[in-house]
Amino acid sequence: MLSEVLLLSAPGKVILHGEHAVVHGKVALAVALNLRTFLRLQPHSNGKVCLNLPNIGVKRAWDVARLQLQDTSFLEQGNAAAPTPEQVEKLKEVAGFPEDGANPECLAVLAFLYLYLSICRKQRWTGEDLELINKWAFQGERMIHGNPSGVDNAVSTWGGVVRFQQGKISSLKRPPALRILLTNTKVPRSTKALVASVQSRLLKFPEIVSPLLTSINAISLECERMLGEMEAAPAPEHYLVLEELIDMNQHHLNALGVGHASLDQLCQVTMAHGLHSKLTGAGGGGCGITLLRPDLEQPEVEATKQALTDCGFDCWETSIGAPGISVHSAASLDAPVRQALDGL
């Protein structure tokens, strides 16, 4: 086994403002979440390419020579092209999956093989080119989600804060890093069903729901302006405005019908500690975010986390506005991350 190891990471993503309104052409702000996915690339001399995804229980290996013998002419040469249904079926043959294999584990392996075989066919590969990384990441998203918006891969590539509206994506120049709690209520929900319910409510009450969507758009724009002001020198009054925007957006989302009793409980628990929360994503359960002001003492943060845990929720303290895809030295990683990677 060779010793050269390349360590990379990419952030997660949450929606700060604009859930559901973005479906109707309004602005959404997505932020990079500093809960990161780590990747370890290590060359081997055993002639195999190995894939280990411990969080979803996937561990596969292929002979490089055998992969090279596969007919991969179905893959586009050189460009980050969208996988076609025919290509997906061909990849299932390469992976040894049945035709109806469509569970998350299967899709993760197919996404890896598509990217691996496509990229390895290129004569030149410049890993520092963020635009190219983003394009390839988008194709991985297509393999798994079919018709993604492009926000997830853009946030993971560039980090920070991303503005999304009607397919157009742009990044804020120097967004501030904001401390938050990310809380998982563990209540499952269907994004597709929730989006459809908002559409149904809009058709039923257009003069009521349309202004709500316009107001959510205004909240997103005001938050964008406020984050721009905070680039130079964040001040306490900025955080007060951000808290107000969080409260207003949460009320609007409840009015759209995408709230849930678990999210109400989350907001009530954090409000009892003087903190402000809102759902993130589709709603109907799922996750919520809580803004942590810079002046908040750590014992109060821990008390809030404990109160949320006592509700049966999972809670993580992290930050948003995190860096995008990054290369690390082993010494720069926290001990738990190093131990997890060493255990692969």
mmCIF file of C-alpha atoms in Angstrom, residues 69-273:
data_model
loop_
_atom_site.group_PDB
_atom_site.id
_atom_site.type_symbol
_atom_site.label_atom_id
_atom_site.label_comp_id
_atom_site.label_asym_id
_atom_site.label_seq_id
_atom_site.Cartn_x
_atom_site.Cartn_y
_atom_site.Cartn_z
ATOM 1 C CA LEU A 69 -11.836 -3.715 -20.055
ATOM 2 C CA GLN A 70 -15.434 -2.574 -19.669
ATOM 3 C CA ASP A 71 -17.018 -0.888 -22.646
ATOM 4 C CA THR A 72 -17.353 2.652 -21.298
ATOM 5 C CA SER A 73 -17.852 4.276 -24.688
ATOM 6 C CA PHE A 74 -21.333 5.136 -23.478
ATOM 7 C CA LEU A 75 -19.744 7.808 -21.281
ATOM 8 C CA GLU A 76 -19.222 11.255 -22.779
ATOM 9 C CA GLN A 77 -15.586 12.115 -23.372
ATOM 10 C CA GLY A 78 -14.198 15.074 -21.515
ATOM 11 C CA ASN A 79 -17.292 16.993 -20.433
ATOM 12 C CA ALA A 80 -19.445 16.832 -17.301
ATOM 13 C CA ALA A 81 -22.492 15.484 -19.100
ATOM 14 C CA ALA A 82 -25.789 14.386 -17.585
ATOM 15 C CA PRO A 83 -26.183 10.602 -17.256
ATOM 16 C CA THR A 84 -28.900 9.206 -19.507
ATOM 17 C CA PRO A 85 -31.239 6.370 -18.455
ATOM 18 C CA GLU A 86 -29.330 4.086 -20.820
ATOM 19 C CA GLN A 87 -26.035 4.991 -19.126
ATOM 20 C CA VAL A 88 -27.519 4.284 -15.719
ATOM 21 C CA GLU A 89 -28.617 0.824 -16.858
ATOM 22 C CA LYS A 90 -25.159 0.150 -18.285
ATOM 23 C CA LEU A 91 -23.561 1.229 -14.992
ATOM 24 C CA LYS A 92 -25.805 -1.221 -13.141
ATOM 25 C CA GLU A 93 -24.318 -3.965 -15.296
ATOM 26 C CA VAL A 94 -20.800 -2.789 -14.472
ATOM 27 C CA ALA A 95 -21.658 -2.672 -10.761
ATOM 28 C CA GLY A 96 -23.440 -6.017 -10.831
ATOM 29 C CA PHE A 97 -26.765 -4.539 -9.684
ATOM 30 C CA PRO A 98 -30.201 -5.762 -10.791
ATOM 31 C CA GLU A 99 -32.142 -3.572 -13.216
ATOM 32 C CA ASP A 100 -34.555 -2.476 -10.485
ATOM 33 C CA GLY A 101 -31.764 -1.487 -8.073
ATOM 34 C CA ALA A 102 -32.722 2.018 -6.929
ATOM 35 C CA ASN A 103 -32.154 2.145 -3.158
ATOM 36 C CA PRO A 104 -29.889 4.903 -1.763
ATOM 37 C CA GLU A 105 -26.933 2.542 -1.362
ATOM 38 C CA CYS A 106 -27.205 1.421 -4.970
ATOM 39 C CA LEU A 107 -27.522 4.988 -6.242
ATOM 40 C CA ALA A 108 -24.470 6.067 -4.233
ATOM 41 C CA VAL A 109 -22.371 3.333 -5.855
ATOM 42 C CA LEU A 110 -23.682 4.211 -9.326
ATOM 43 C CA ALA A 111 -22.867 7.891 -8.779
ATOM 44 C CA PHE A 112 -19.329 6.948 -7.740
ATOM 45 C CA LEU A 113 -18.796 4.675 -10.758
ATOM 46 C CA TYR A 114 -20.190 7.276 -13.156
ATOM 47 C CA LEU A 115 -17.848 9.969 -11.833
ATOM 48 C CA TYR A 116 -14.860 7.613 -11.513
ATOM 49 C CA LEU A 117 -15.128 6.169 -15.005
ATOM 50 C CA SER A 118 -15.943 9.509 -16.621
ATOM 51 C CA ILE A 119 -13.164 11.454 -14.925
ATOM 52 C CA CYS A 120 -10.565 8.722 -15.453
ATOM 53 C CA ARG A 121 -11.289 8.824 -19.176
ATOM 54 C CA LYS A 122 -10.175 12.448 -19.306
ATOM 55 C CA GLN A 123 -6.635 13.081 -20.440
ATOM 56 C CA ARG A 124 -6.342 16.136 -18.196
ATOM 57 C CA TRP A 125 -7.921 16.664 -14.802
ATOM 58 C CA THR A 126 -7.403 19.875 -12.826
ATOM 59 C CA GLY A 127 -8.754 19.302 -9.342
ATOM 60 C CA GLU A 128 -8.345 22.993 -8.399
ATOM 61 C CA ASP A 129 -10.928 24.098 -10.924
ATOM 62 C CA LEU A 130 -14.009 24.752 -8.783
ATOM 63 C CA GLU A 131 -16.234 25.258 -11.780
ATOM 64 C CA LEU A 132 -15.358 21.826 -13.077
ATOM 65 C CA ILE A 133 -15.789 20.254 -9.643
ATOM 66 C CA ASN A 134 -19.225 21.855 -9.395
ATOM 67 C CA LYS A 135 -20.261 20.521 -12.798
ATOM 68 C CA TRP A 136 -19.206 16.981 -11.921
ATOM 69 C CA ALA A 137 -20.893 17.217 -8.513
ATOM 70 C CA PHE A 138 -24.086 18.262 -10.286
ATOM 71 C CA GLN A 139 -23.947 15.126 -12.421
ATOM 72 C CA GLY A 140 -23.579 13.050 -9.250
ATOM 73 C CA GLU A 141 -26.697 14.807 -7.949
ATOM 74 C CA ARG A 142 -28.514 13.940 -11.159
ATOM 75 C CA MET A 143 -27.593 10.302 -10.766
ATOM 76 C CA ILE A 144 -29.197 10.234 -7.312
ATOM 77 C CA HIS A 145 -32.015 12.811 -7.506
ATOM 78 C CA GLY A 146 -32.887 12.896 -11.202
ATOM 79 C CA ASN A 147 -33.670 16.612 -11.572
ATOM 80 C CA PRO A 148 -31.824 18.575 -8.851
ATOM 81 C CA SER A 149 -31.820 22.368 -8.597
ATOM 82 C CA GLY A 150 -28.043 22.672 -8.506
ATOM 83 C CA VAL A 151 -28.045 24.389 -5.121
ATOM 84 C CA ASP A 152 -26.617 21.481 -3.095
ATOM 85 C CA ASN A 153 -23.547 21.001 -5.264
ATOM 86 C CA ALA A 154 -22.988 24.777 -5.589
ATOM 87 C CA VAL A 155 -23.033 25.283 -1.823
ATOM 88 C CA SER A 156 -20.742 22.296 -1.215
ATOM 89 C CA THR A 157 -18.306 23.521 -3.873
ATOM 90 C CA TRP A 158 -18.079 27.221 -3.074
ATOM 91 C CA GLY A 159 -19.335 27.308 0.506
ATOM 92 C CA GLY A 160 -20.542 30.525 2.120
ATOM 93 C CA VAL A 161 -24.007 31.754 1.176
ATOM 94 C CA VAL A 162 -25.647 31.063 -2.172
ATOM 95 C CA ARG A 163 -28.580 32.963 -3.656
ATOM 96 C CA PHE A 164 -30.893 30.924 -5.855
ATOM 97 C CA GLN A 165 -33.753 32.169 -8.012
ATOM 98 C CA GLN A 166 -35.319 30.594 -11.079
ATOM 99 C CA GLY A 167 -32.280 28.483 -11.821
ATOM 100 C CA LYS A 168 -29.773 31.309 -11.398
ATOM 101 C CA ILE A 169 -27.151 30.797 -8.676
ATOM 102 C CA SER A 170 -24.772 33.406 -7.275
ATOM 103 C CA SER A 171 -22.569 33.598 -4.187
ATOM 104 C CA LEU A 172 -22.250 36.335 -1.596
ATOM 105 C CA LYS A 173 -18.684 37.632 -1.604
ATOM 106 C CA ARG A 174 -17.618 37.478 2.041
ATOM 107 C CA PRO A 175 -20.504 36.206 4.183
ATOM 108 C CA PRO A 176 -20.070 36.108 7.953
ATOM 109 C CA ALA A 177 -19.848 32.766 9.735
ATOM 110 C CA LEU A 178 -22.875 32.415 12.005
ATOM 111 C CA ARG A 179 -23.099 29.948 14.895
ATOM 112 C CA ILE A 180 -26.237 27.844 14.925
ATOM 113 C CA LEU A 181 -27.839 24.761 16.364
ATOM 114 C CA LEU A 182 -29.051 22.254 13.794
ATOM 115 C CA THR A 183 -31.804 20.095 15.237
ATOM 116 C CA ASN A 184 -33.303 16.990 13.701
ATOM 117 C CA THR A 185 -36.825 16.359 14.959
ATOM 118 C CA LYS A 186 -36.612 12.823 13.497
ATOM 119 C CA VAL A 187 -40.091 13.296 12.018
ATOM 120 C CA PRO A 188 -40.064 11.906 8.454
ATOM 121 C CA ARG A 189 -41.737 13.894 5.708
ATOM 122 C CA SER A 190 -42.179 13.947 1.953
ATOM 123 C CA THR A 191 -40.788 17.034 0.242
ATOM 124 C CA LYS A 192 -42.830 16.238 -2.846
ATOM 125 C CA ALA A 193 -46.077 16.069 -0.845
ATOM 126 C CA LEU A 194 -45.336 19.309 1.030
ATOM 127 C CA VAL A 195 -44.519 21.199 -2.176
ATOM 128 C CA ALA A 196 -47.773 19.905 -3.673
ATOM 129 C CA SER A 197 -49.733 21.022 -0.602
ATOM 130 C CA VAL A 198 -48.405 24.578 -0.910
ATOM 131 C CA GLN A 199 -49.311 24.598 -4.600
ATOM 132 C CA SER A 200 -52.808 23.398 -3.731
ATOM 133 C CA ARG A 201 -53.213 26.114 -1.103
ATOM 134 C CA LEU A 202 -51.983 28.727 -3.589
ATOM 135 C CA LEU A 203 -54.593 27.642 -6.128
ATOM 136 C CA LYS A 204 -57.329 27.601 -3.490
ATOM 137 C CA PHE A 205 -56.451 30.936 -1.846
ATOM 138 C CA PRO A 206 -54.365 32.882 -4.386
ATOM 139 C CA GLU A 207 -54.987 36.320 -2.873
ATOM 140 C CA ILE A 208 -53.824 35.045 0.530
ATOM 141 C CA VAL A 209 -50.957 32.725 -0.356
ATOM 142 C CA SER A 210 -49.399 34.804 -3.128
ATOM 143 C CA PRO A 211 -48.685 37.730 -0.759
ATOM 144 C CA LEU A 212 -47.176 35.240 1.716
ATOM 145 C CA LEU A 213 -44.731 34.068 -0.953
ATOM 146 C CA THR A 214 -43.933 37.673 -1.856
ATOM 147 C CA SER A 215 -43.306 38.435 1.803
ATOM 148 C CA ILE A 216 -40.976 35.432 2.164
ATOM 149 C CA ASN A 217 -39.095 36.758 -0.859
ATOM 150 C CA ALA A 218 -38.730 40.109 0.905
ATOM 151 C CA ILE A 219 -37.399 38.326 4.007
ATOM 152 C CA SER A 220 -34.757 36.591 1.884
ATOM 153 C CA LEU A 221 -33.732 39.884 0.290
ATOM 154 C CA GLU A 222 -33.542 41.669 3.644
ATOM 155 C CA CYS A 223 -31.435 38.833 5.062
ATOM 156 C CA GLU A 224 -29.132 39.046 2.036
ATOM 157 C CA ARG A 225 -28.741 42.789 2.599
ATOM 158 C CA MET A 226 -28.077 42.281 6.289
ATOM 159 C CA LEU A 227 -25.414 39.611 5.656
ATOM 160 C CA GLY A 228 -23.786 42.026 3.210
ATOM 161 C CA GLU A 229 -23.616 44.684 5.919
ATOM 162 C CA MET A 230 -22.099 42.159 8.324
ATOM 163 C CA GLU A 231 -19.169 41.438 5.986
ATOM 164 C CA ALA A 232 -17.296 44.478 7.290
ATOM 165 C CA ALA A 233 -18.174 44.582 10.991
ATOM 166 C CA PRO A 234 -20.970 42.447 12.507
ATOM 167 C CA ALA A 235 -22.800 44.346 15.240
ATOM 168 C CA PRO A 236 -25.350 43.268 17.894
ATOM 169 C CA GLU A 237 -28.155 45.045 16.035
ATOM 170 C CA HIS A 238 -27.499 42.874 12.986
ATOM 171 C CA TYR A 239 -28.243 39.764 15.010
ATOM 172 C CA LEU A 240 -31.462 41.294 16.326
ATOM 173 C CA VAL A 241 -32.643 41.795 12.744
ATOM 174 C CA LEU A 242 -31.655 38.250 11.798
ATOM 175 C CA GLU A 243 -33.666 36.945 14.759
ATOM 176 C CA GLU A 244 -36.727 38.942 13.684
ATOM 177 C CA LEU A 245 -36.431 37.607 10.144
ATOM 178 C CA ILE A 246 -36.225 34.045 11.473
ATOM 179 C CA ASP A 247 -39.395 34.518 13.522
ATOM 180 C CA MET A 248 -41.333 36.109 10.663
ATOM 181 C CA ASN A 249 -40.291 33.437 8.188
ATOM 182 C CA GLN A 250 -41.293 30.652 10.554
ATOM 183 C CA HIS A 251 -44.754 32.188 10.984
ATOM 184 C CA HIS A 252 -45.118 32.521 7.220
ATOM 185 C CA LEU A 253 -44.147 28.882 6.694
ATOM 186 C CA ASN A 254 -46.716 27.824 9.277
ATOM 187 C CA ALA A 255 -49.305 29.859 7.358
ATOM 188 C CA LEU A 256 -48.345 27.939 4.215
ATOM 189 C CA GLY A 257 -49.162 24.729 6.070
ATOM 190 C CA VAL A 258 -45.663 23.228 6.191
ATOM 191 C CA GLY A 259 -45.143 23.458 9.935
ATOM 192 C CA HIS A 260 -45.387 20.571 12.387
ATOM 193 C CA ALA A 261 -45.959 20.099 16.104
ATOM 194 C CA SER A 262 -42.357 18.951 16.505
ATOM 195 C CA LEU A 263 -41.086 22.162 14.904
ATOM 196 C CA ASP A 264 -43.391 24.225 17.117
ATOM 197 C CA GLN A 265 -41.918 22.425 20.113
ATOM 198 C CA LEU A 266 -38.392 23.137 18.882
ATOM 199 C CA CYS A 267 -39.193 26.850 18.551
ATOM 200 C CA GLN A 268 -40.823 26.969 21.993
ATOM 201 C CA VAL A 269 -37.897 25.231 23.708
ATOM 202 C CA THR A 270 -35.309 27.541 22.172
ATOM 203 C CA MET A 271 -37.464 30.629 22.782
ATOM 204 C CA ALA A 272 -37.530 29.681 26.476
ATOM 205 C CA HIS A 273 -33.745 30.142 26.343
#
